[in-house]
Short mmCIF file of C-alpha atoms and ligand atoms in Angstrom, two decimals:
data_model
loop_
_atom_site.label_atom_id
_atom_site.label_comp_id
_atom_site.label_asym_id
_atom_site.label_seq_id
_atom_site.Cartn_x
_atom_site.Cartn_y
_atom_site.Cartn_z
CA UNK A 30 -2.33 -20.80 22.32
CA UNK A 31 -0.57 -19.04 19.55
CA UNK A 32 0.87 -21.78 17.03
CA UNK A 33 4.26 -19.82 15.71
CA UNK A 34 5.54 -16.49 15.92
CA UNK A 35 7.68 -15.44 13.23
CA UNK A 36 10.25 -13.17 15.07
CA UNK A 37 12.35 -10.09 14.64
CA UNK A 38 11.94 -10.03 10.60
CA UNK A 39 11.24 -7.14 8.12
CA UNK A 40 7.64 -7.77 7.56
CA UNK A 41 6.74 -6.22 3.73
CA UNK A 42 3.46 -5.57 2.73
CA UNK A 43 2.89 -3.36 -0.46
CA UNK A 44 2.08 -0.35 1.51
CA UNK A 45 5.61 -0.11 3.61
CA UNK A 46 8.20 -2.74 5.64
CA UNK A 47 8.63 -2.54 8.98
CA UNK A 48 10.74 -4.59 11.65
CA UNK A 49 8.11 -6.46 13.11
CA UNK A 50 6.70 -10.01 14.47
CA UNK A 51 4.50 -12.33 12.68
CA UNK A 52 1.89 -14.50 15.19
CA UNK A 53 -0.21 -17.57 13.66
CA UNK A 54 -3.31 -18.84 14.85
CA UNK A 55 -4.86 -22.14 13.00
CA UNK A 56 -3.07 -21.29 9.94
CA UNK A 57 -4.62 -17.59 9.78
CA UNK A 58 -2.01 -14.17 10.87
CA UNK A 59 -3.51 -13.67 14.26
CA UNK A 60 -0.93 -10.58 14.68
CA UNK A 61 1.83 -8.19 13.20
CA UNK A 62 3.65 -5.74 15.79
CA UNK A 63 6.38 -5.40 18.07
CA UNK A 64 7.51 -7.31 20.67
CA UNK A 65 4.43 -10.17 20.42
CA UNK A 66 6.49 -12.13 22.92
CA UNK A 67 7.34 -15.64 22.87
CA UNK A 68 4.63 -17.56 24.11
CA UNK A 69 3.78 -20.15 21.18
CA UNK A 70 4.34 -23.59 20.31
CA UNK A 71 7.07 -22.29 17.73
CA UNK A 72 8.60 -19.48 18.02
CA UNK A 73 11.55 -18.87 14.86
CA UNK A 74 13.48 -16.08 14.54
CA UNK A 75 13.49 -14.42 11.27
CA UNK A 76 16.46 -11.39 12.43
CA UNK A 77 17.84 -10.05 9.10
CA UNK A 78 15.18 -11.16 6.98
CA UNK A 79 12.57 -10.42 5.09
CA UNK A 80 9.36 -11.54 5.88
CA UNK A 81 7.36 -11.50 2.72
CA UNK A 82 3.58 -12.93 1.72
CA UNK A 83 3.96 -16.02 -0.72
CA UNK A 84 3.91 -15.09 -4.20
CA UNK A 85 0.98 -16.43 -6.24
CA UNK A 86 1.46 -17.40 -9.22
CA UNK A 87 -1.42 -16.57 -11.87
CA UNK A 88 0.00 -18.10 -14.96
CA UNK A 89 1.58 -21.99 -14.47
CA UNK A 90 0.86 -24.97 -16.87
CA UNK A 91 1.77 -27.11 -14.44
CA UNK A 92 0.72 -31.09 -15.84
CA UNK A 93 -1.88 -33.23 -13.87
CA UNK A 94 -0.75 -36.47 -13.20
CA UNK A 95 -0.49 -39.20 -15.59
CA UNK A 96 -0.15 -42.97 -15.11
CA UNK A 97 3.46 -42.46 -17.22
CA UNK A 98 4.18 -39.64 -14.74
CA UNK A 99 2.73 -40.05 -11.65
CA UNK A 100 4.96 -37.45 -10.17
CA UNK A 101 4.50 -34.76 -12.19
CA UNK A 102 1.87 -32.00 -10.16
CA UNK A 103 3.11 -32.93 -7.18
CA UNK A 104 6.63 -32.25 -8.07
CA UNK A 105 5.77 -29.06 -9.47
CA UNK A 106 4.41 -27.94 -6.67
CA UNK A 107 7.71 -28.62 -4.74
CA UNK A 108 9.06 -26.77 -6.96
CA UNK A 109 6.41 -24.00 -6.30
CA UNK A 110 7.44 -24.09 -2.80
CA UNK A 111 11.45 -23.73 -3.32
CA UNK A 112 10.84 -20.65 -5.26
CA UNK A 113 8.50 -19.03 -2.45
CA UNK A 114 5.40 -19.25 -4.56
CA UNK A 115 2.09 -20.55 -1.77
CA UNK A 116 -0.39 -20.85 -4.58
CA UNK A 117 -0.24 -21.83 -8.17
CA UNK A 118 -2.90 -21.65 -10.81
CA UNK A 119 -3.21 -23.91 -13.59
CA UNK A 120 -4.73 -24.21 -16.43
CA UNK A 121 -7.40 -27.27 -17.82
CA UNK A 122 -7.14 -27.10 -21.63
CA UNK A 123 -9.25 -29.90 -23.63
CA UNK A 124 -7.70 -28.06 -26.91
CA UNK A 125 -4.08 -30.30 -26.00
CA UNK A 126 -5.53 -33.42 -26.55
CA UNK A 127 -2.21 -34.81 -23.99
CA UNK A 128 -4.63 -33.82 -20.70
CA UNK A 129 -6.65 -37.10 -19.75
CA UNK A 130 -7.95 -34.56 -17.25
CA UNK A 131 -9.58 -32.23 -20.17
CA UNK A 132 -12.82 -33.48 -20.22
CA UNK A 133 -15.67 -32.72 -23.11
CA UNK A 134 -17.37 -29.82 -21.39
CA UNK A 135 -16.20 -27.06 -19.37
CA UNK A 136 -17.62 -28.66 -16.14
CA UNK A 137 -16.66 -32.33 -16.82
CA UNK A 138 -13.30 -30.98 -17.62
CA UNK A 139 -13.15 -29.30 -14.28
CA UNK A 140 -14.72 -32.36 -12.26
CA UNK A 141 -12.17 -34.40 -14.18
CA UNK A 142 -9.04 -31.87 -13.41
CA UNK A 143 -10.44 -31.48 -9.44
CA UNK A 144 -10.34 -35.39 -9.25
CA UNK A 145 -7.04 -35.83 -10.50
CA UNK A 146 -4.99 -33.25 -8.71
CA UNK A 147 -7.17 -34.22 -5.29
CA UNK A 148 -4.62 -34.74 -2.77
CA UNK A 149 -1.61 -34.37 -4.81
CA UNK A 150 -0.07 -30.62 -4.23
CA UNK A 151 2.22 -29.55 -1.57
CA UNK A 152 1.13 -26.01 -1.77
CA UNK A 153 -2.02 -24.23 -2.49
CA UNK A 154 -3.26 -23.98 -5.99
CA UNK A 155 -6.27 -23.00 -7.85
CA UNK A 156 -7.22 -23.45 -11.91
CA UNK A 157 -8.64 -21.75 -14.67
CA UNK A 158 -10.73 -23.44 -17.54
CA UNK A 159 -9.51 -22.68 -21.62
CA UNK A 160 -12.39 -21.56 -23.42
CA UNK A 161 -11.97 -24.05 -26.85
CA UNK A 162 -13.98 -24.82 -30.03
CA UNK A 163 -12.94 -28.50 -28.77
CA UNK A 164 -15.77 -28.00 -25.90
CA UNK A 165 -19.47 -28.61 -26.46
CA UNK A 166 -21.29 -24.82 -25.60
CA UNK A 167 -18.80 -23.93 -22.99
CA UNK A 168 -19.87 -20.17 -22.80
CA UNK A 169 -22.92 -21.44 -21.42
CA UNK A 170 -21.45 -23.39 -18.69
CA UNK A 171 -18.69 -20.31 -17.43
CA UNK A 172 -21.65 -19.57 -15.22
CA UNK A 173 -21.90 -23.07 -13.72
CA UNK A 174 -18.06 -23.28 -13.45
CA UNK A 175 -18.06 -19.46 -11.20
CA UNK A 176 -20.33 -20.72 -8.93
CA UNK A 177 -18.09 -23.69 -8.55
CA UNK A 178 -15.05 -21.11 -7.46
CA UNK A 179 -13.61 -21.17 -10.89
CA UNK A 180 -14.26 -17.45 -11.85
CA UNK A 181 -11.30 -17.42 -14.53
CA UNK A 182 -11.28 -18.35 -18.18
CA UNK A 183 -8.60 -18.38 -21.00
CA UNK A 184 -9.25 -18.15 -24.71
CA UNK A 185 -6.26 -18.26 -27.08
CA UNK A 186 -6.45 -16.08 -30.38
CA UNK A 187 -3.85 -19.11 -32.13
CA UNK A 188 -3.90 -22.12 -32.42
CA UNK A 189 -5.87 -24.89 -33.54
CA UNK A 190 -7.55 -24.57 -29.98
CA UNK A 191 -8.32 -20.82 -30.43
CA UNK A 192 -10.88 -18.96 -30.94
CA UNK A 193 -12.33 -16.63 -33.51
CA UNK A 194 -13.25 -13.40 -32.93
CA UNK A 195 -16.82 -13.68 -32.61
CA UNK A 196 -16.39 -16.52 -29.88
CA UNK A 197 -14.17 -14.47 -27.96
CA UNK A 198 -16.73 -11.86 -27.91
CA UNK A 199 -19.16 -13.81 -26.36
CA UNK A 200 -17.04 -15.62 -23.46
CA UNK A 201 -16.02 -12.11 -22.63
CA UNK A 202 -19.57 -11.00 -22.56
CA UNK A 203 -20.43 -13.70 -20.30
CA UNK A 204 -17.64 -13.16 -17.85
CA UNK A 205 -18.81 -9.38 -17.42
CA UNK A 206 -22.26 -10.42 -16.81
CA UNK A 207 -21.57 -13.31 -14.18
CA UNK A 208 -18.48 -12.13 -12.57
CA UNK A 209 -15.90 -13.41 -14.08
CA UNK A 210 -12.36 -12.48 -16.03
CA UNK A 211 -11.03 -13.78 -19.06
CA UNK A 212 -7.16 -14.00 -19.99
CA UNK A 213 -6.85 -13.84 -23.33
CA UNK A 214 -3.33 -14.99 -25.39
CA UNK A 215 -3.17 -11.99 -27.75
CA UNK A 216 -1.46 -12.71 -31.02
CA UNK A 217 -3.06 -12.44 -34.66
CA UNK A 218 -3.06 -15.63 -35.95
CA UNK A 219 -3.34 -14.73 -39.48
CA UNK A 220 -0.12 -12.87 -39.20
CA UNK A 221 1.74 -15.14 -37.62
CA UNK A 222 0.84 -17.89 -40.54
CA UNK A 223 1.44 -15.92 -43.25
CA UNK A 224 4.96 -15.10 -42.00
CA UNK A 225 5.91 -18.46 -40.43
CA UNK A 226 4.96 -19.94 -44.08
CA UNK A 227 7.08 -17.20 -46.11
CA UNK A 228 10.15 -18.35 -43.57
CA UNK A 229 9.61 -22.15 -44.09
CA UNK A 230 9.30 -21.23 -47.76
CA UNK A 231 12.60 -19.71 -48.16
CA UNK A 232 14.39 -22.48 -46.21
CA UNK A 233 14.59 -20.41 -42.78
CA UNK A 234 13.87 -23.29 -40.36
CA UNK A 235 16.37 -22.27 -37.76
CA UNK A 236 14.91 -22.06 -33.89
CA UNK A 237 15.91 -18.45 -34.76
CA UNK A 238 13.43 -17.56 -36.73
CA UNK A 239 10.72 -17.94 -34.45
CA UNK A 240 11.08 -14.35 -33.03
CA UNK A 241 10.45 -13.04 -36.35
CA UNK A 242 7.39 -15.11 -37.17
CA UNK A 243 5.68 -13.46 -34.33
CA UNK A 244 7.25 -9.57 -34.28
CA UNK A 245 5.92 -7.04 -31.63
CA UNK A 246 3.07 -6.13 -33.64
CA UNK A 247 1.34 -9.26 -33.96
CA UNK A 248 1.04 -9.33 -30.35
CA UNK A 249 0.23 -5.23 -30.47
CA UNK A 250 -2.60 -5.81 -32.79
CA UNK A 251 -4.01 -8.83 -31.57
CA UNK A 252 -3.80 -6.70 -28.06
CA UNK A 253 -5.89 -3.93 -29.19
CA UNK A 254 -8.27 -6.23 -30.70
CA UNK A 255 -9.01 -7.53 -27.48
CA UNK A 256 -9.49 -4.29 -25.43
CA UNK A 257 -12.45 -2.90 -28.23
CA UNK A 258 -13.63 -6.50 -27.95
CA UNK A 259 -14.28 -6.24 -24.15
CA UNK A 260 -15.02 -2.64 -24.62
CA UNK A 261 -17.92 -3.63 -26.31
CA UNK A 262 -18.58 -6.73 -24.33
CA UNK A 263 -17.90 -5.17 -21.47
CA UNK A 264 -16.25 -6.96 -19.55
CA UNK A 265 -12.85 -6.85 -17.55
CA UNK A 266 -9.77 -7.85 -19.86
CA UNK A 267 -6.65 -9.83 -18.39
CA UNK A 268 -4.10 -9.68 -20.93
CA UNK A 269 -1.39 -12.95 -20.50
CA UNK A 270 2.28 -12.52 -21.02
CA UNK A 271 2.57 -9.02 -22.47
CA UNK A 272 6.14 -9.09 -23.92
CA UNK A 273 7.15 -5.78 -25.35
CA UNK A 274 6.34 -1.60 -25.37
CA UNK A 275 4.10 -1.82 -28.62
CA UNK A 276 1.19 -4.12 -26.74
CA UNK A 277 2.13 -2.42 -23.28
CA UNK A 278 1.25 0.90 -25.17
CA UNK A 279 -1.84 -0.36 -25.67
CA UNK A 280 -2.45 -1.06 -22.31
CA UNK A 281 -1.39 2.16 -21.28
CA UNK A 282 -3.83 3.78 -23.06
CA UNK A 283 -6.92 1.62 -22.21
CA UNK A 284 -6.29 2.20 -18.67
CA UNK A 285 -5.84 5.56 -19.03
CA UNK A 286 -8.90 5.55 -20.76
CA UNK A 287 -10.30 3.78 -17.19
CA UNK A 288 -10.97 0.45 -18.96
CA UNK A 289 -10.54 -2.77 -16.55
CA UNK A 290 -8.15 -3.70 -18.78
CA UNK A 291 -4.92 -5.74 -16.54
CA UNK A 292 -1.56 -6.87 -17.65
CA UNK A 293 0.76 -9.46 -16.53
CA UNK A 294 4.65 -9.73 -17.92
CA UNK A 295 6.79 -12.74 -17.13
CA UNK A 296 10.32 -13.01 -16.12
CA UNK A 297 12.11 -14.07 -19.32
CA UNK A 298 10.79 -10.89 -20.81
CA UNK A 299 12.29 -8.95 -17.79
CA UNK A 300 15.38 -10.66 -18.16
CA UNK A 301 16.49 -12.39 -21.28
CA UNK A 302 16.24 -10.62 -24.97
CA UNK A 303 16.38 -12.43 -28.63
CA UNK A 304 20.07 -12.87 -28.98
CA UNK A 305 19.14 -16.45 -27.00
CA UNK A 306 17.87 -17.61 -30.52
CA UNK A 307 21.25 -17.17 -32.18
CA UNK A 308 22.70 -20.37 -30.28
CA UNK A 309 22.79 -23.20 -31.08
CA UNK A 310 19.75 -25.02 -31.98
CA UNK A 311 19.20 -27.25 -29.37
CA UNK A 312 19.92 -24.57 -27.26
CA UNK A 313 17.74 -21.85 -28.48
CA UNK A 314 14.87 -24.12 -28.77
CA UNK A 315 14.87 -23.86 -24.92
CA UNK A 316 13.93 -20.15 -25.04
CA UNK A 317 11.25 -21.12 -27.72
CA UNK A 318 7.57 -19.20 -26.32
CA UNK A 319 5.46 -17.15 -27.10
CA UNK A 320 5.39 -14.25 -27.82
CA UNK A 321 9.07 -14.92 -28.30
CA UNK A 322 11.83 -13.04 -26.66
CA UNK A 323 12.37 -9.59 -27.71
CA UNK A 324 15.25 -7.10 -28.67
CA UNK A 325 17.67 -6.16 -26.05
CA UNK A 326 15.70 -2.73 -24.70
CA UNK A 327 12.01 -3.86 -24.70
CA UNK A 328 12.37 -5.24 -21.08
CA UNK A 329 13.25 -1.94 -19.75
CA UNK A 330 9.99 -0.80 -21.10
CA UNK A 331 8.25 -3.09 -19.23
CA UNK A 332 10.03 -2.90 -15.56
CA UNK A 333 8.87 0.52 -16.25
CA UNK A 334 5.54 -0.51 -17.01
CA UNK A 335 5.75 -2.60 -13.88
CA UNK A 336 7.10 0.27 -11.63
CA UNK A 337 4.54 2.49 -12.43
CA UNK A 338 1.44 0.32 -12.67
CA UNK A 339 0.42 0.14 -16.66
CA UNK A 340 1.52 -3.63 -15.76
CA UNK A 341 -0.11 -5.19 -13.00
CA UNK A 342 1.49 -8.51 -11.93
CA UNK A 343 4.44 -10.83 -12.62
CA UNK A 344 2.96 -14.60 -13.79
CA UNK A 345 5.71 -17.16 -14.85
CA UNK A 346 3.99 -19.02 -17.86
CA UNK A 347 5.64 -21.89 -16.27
CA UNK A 348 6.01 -24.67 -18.82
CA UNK A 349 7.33 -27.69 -17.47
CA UNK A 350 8.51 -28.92 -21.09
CA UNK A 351 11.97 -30.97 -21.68
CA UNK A 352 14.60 -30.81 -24.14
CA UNK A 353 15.16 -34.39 -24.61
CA UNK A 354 11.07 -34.98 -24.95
CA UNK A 355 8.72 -32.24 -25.67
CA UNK A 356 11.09 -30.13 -27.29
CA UNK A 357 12.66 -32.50 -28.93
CA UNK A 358 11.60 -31.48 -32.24
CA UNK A 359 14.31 -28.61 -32.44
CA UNK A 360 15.75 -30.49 -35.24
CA UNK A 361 12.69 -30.04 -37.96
CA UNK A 362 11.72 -26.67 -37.92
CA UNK A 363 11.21 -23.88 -35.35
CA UNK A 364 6.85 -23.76 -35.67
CA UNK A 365 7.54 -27.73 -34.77
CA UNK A 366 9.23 -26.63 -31.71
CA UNK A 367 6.77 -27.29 -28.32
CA UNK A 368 6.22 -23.60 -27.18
CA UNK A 369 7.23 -22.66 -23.33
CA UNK A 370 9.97 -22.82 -20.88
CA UNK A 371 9.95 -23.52 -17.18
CA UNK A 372 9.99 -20.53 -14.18
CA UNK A 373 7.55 -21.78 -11.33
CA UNK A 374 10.69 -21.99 -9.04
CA UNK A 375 12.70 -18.50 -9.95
CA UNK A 376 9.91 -16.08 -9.84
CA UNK A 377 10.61 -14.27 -6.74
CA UNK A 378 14.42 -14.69 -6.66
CA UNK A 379 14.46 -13.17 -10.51
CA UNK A 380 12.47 -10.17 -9.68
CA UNK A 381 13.89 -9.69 -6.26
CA UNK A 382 17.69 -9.73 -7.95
CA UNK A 383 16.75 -7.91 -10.87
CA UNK A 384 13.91 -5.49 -9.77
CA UNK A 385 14.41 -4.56 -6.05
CA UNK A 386 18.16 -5.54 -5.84
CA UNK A 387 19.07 -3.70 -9.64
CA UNK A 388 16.71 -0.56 -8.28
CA UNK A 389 14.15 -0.88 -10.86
CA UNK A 390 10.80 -1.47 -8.05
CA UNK A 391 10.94 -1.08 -4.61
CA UNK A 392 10.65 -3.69 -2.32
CA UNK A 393 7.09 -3.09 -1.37
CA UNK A 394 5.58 -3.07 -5.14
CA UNK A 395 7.60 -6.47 -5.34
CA UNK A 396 5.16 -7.63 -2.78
CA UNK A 397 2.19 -6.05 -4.56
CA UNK A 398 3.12 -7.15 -7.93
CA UNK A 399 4.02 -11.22 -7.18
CA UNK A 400 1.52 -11.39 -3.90
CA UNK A 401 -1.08 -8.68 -3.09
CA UNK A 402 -2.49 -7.84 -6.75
CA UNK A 403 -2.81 -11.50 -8.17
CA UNK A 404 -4.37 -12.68 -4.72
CA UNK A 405 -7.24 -9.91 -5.13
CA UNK A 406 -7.44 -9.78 -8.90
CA UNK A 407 -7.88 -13.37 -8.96
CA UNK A 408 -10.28 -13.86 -5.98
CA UNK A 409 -8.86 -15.34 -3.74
CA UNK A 410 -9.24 -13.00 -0.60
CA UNK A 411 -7.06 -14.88 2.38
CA UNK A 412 -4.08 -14.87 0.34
CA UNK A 413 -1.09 -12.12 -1.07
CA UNK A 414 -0.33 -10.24 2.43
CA UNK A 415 0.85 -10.27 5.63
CA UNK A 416 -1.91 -8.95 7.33
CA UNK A 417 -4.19 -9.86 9.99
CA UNK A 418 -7.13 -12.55 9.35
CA UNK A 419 -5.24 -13.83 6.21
CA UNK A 420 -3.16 -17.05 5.39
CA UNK A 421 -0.10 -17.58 6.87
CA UNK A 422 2.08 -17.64 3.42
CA UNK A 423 5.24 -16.72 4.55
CA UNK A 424 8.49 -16.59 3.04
CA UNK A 425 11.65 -15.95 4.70
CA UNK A 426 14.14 -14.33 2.57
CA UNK A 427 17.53 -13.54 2.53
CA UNK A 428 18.11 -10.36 0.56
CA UNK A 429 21.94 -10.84 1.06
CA UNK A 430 22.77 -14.21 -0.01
CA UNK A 431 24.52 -14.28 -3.71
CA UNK A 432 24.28 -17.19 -5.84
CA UNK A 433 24.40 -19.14 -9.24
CA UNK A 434 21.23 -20.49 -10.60
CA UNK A 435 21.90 -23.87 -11.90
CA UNK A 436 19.36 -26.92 -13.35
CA UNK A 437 21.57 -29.36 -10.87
CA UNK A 438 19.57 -27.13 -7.91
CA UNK A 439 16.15 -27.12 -9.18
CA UNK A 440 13.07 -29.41 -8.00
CA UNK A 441 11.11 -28.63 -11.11
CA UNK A 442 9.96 -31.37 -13.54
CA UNK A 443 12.09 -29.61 -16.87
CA UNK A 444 15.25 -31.09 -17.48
CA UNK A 445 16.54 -27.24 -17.85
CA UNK A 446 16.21 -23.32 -16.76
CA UNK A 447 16.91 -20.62 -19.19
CA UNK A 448 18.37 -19.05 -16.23
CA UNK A 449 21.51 -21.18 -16.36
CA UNK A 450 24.71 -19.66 -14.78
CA UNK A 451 22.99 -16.45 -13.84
CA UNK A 452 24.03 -14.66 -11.09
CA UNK A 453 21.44 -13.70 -8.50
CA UNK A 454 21.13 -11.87 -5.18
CA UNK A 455 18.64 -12.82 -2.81
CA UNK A 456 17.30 -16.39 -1.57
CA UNK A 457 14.48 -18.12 -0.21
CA UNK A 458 15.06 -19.83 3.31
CA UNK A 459 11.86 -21.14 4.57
CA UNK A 460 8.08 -21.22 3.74
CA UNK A 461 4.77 -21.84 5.34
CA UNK A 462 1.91 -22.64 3.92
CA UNK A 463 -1.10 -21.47 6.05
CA UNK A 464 0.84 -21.54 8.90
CA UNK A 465 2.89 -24.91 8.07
CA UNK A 466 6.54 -24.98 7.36
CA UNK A 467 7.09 -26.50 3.76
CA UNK A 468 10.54 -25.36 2.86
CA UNK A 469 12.81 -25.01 6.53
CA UNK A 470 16.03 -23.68 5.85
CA UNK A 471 16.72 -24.67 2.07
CA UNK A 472 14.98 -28.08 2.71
CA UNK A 473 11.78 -29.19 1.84
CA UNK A 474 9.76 -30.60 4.95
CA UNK A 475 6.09 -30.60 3.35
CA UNK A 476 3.75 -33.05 2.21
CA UNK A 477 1.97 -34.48 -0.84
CA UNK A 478 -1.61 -33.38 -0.18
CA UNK A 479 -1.59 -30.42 2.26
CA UNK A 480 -1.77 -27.90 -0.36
CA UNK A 481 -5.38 -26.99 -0.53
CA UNK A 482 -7.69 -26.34 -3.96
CA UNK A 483 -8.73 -22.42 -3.41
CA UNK A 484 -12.44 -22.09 -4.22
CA UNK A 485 -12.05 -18.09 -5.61
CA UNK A 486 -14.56 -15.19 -5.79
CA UNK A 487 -13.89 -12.18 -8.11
CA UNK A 488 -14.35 -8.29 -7.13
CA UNK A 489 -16.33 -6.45 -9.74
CA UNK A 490 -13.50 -5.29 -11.94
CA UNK A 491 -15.75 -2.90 -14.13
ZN1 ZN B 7 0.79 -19.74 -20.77
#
């Protein structure tokens, strides 16, 4: 017997939306059409809403667990769910030092980071391992760790966890011969030094001045760098967090070139532009990331990038960092300022409301951009549409409903949202994961431990 039918909803997939029912079979779609009747144990009708795949979310540094903070993954993940994202990826970086999950290797890190979010998520998530000169050999092991269903690597090109050119050569090198993608932080380091000093040397230790430590083309550099590096090595590129038109240039032309070269932006550089770092300090340290928000302008350039496919996906670089503790620091001097700012639980309703709602993307490459591309560009082949044979990750959204983003309504573990006040259209009602209801009607109904680790396979990207 059919377990649920989703009824009467606008089912969108990136190729069109149509007014259709939704029928789930042990947690898989069994069917989409008209009319699929009513005989189920559930049966929900979904009549003036959307009916859209659960975003996944490529680009999260959601925390394991710690004995301080036991709560910490799980609640993430709640958060996760709230927002209408089904599956999260994290990162495991032994370069932090703070993860007791890192580990020495690449694999013992990833045993380690398996163990300790075993059991813990409410949704379906997946990780990727940071390439760092902290690890013993961990080129060698990338092999080891894609047969293990980790196909995914970061390297940063800053910080003191980064890695130098020639390194970053090689771990691409290895992920084009053994199936696997690296994403790959692109600023030049050098740059970003030499300017951050000749601020701190002239007294300029404002929050503000973090923006012009790391201008556009430190990041448009450091792009390009990487491209000709997995040109040579080649291998498939995934550029993280692309943040203005100079690096999205370069993009543009690798592509057009016919390189594998992929792009993700993130929703504060849709939405929010560097006139946040005039405030106040302990208020503009909250919109301290990087790349740092850009001039008023540079997100147009990139909806545009997103609307007509130089950009591939949406990621949050969810950083679940607080104010009042790793942030804190706002008062000494903006490089002292913990980098990142939390967005695991507005994804979807911030590029619903300001994409398909403002008329920048239609409705359908919403879908493709937070669903259907980062499912198959990641590897993970039963998630990202409604479709037959996959997952059933639905969300049931209200593309009506106005309302006020505020902390006070958030489930994530920040103690803040740079989205504060904002006014948004659009809202998430309910969620299944595979077929289970996690969020029903604003309320979340899940559990700690159903979410599911998702063992991932890559497509040959070049
Ligand atoms: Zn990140």
């Amino acid at each position: 017997m059919t377990d649920l039918i989703v009824r009467g909803g606008t089912v969108v997939t990136a190729a069109g939306a149509a007014i259709a029912d939704v029928a789930v079979e042990g947690g898989r779609i069994a069917a989409v059409g008209p009319d699929l009747g009513s005989d189920a144990r559930e049966v929900v009708d979904a009549a003036g809403l959307l009916v859209l795949p659960g975003a996944v979310d490529v680009h999260t540094h959601v925390r394991v667990a710690s004995d301080a903070e036991p709560d910490r993954f799980f609640q993430d993940s709640v958060a996760a769910a709230f927002g209408g994202t089904t599956t999260f990826l994290a990162f495991n970086n032994p370069g932090t030092g703070g993860s007791a999950a890192a580990g020495r290797t690449l694999l013992d890190g990833l045993r380690s980071w398996r163990a300790r979010t075993e059991g813990d998520a409410a949704v379906d998530y997946a990780v990727s391992l940071v390439i760092t000169p902290q690890l013993e050999d961990a080129i060698a092991e990338m092999a080891g760790a894609i047969e293990l269903g980790v196909p995914t690597f970061k390297a940063f090109m800053v910080y003191d966890f980064g890695v130098d050119d020639a390194t970053l050569y090689r771990a691409l090198a290895m992920a084009g011969a053994s199936g696997g993608m690296l994403q790959v932080h692109c600023e030049n380091a050098v740059l970003l030094e030499a300017l951050t000093a000749r601020h701190l040397e002239a007294g300029e230790t404002l929050p503000r001045y973090h923006a012009t430590s790391r201008p556009p083309y430190v990041e448009a550099e450091a792009t390009a760098r990487a491209v000709a590096l997995a040109r040579a090595a080649r291998a498939p590129l995934y550029v993280v967090h692309l943040s203005c038109r100079e690096a999205l240039d370069v993009v543009r032309i690798a592509r057009a070139e016919g390189r594998p070269v992929f792009s993700e932006t993130c929703p504060h550089y849709l939405t929010l532009d560097e006139s946040r770092y005039l405030l106040p300090s302990e208020e503009a340290a909250k919109y301290v990331i990087s790349p740092p928000l850009r001039a008023a302008g540079q997100g147009d350039a990139l909806w545009e990038g997103l609307a007509d496919g130089s950009l591939a996906l949406v990621g949050t670089d969810h950083v679940p960092d607080r104010v009042a503790v790793e942030k804190r620091s706002w008062r000494e001097s903006f490089d002292r300022i913990s980098n990142g700012a939390p967005g695991i639980e507005t994804l979807l309703t911030l590029v619903y409301s300001e994409g398909v709602a403002a008329g920048r993307i239609s409705l359908e490459r919403m879908v493709d951009l937070l669903a259907t591309t980062p499912a198959r560009l990641f590897g993970m082949r039963f998630k990202g549409a409604v479709e037959v044979g996959r997952d059933a990750d639905l969300v049931l959204f209200d593309p009506g409903a106005r309302r006020t983003l505020r902390q006070a309504d958030l489930h994530h573990t920040s103690d803040y949202t740079p989205y504060e006040g904002r006014a948004v259209v659009g809202a998430v009602r309910s969620v299944a994961v595979r077929g289970s209801w996690v969020v029903r009607d604003g309320a979340f109904v899940g559990r700690r431990g159903f979410g599911r680790f998702v063992e991932r396979e890559l497509e040959r990207l070049s």
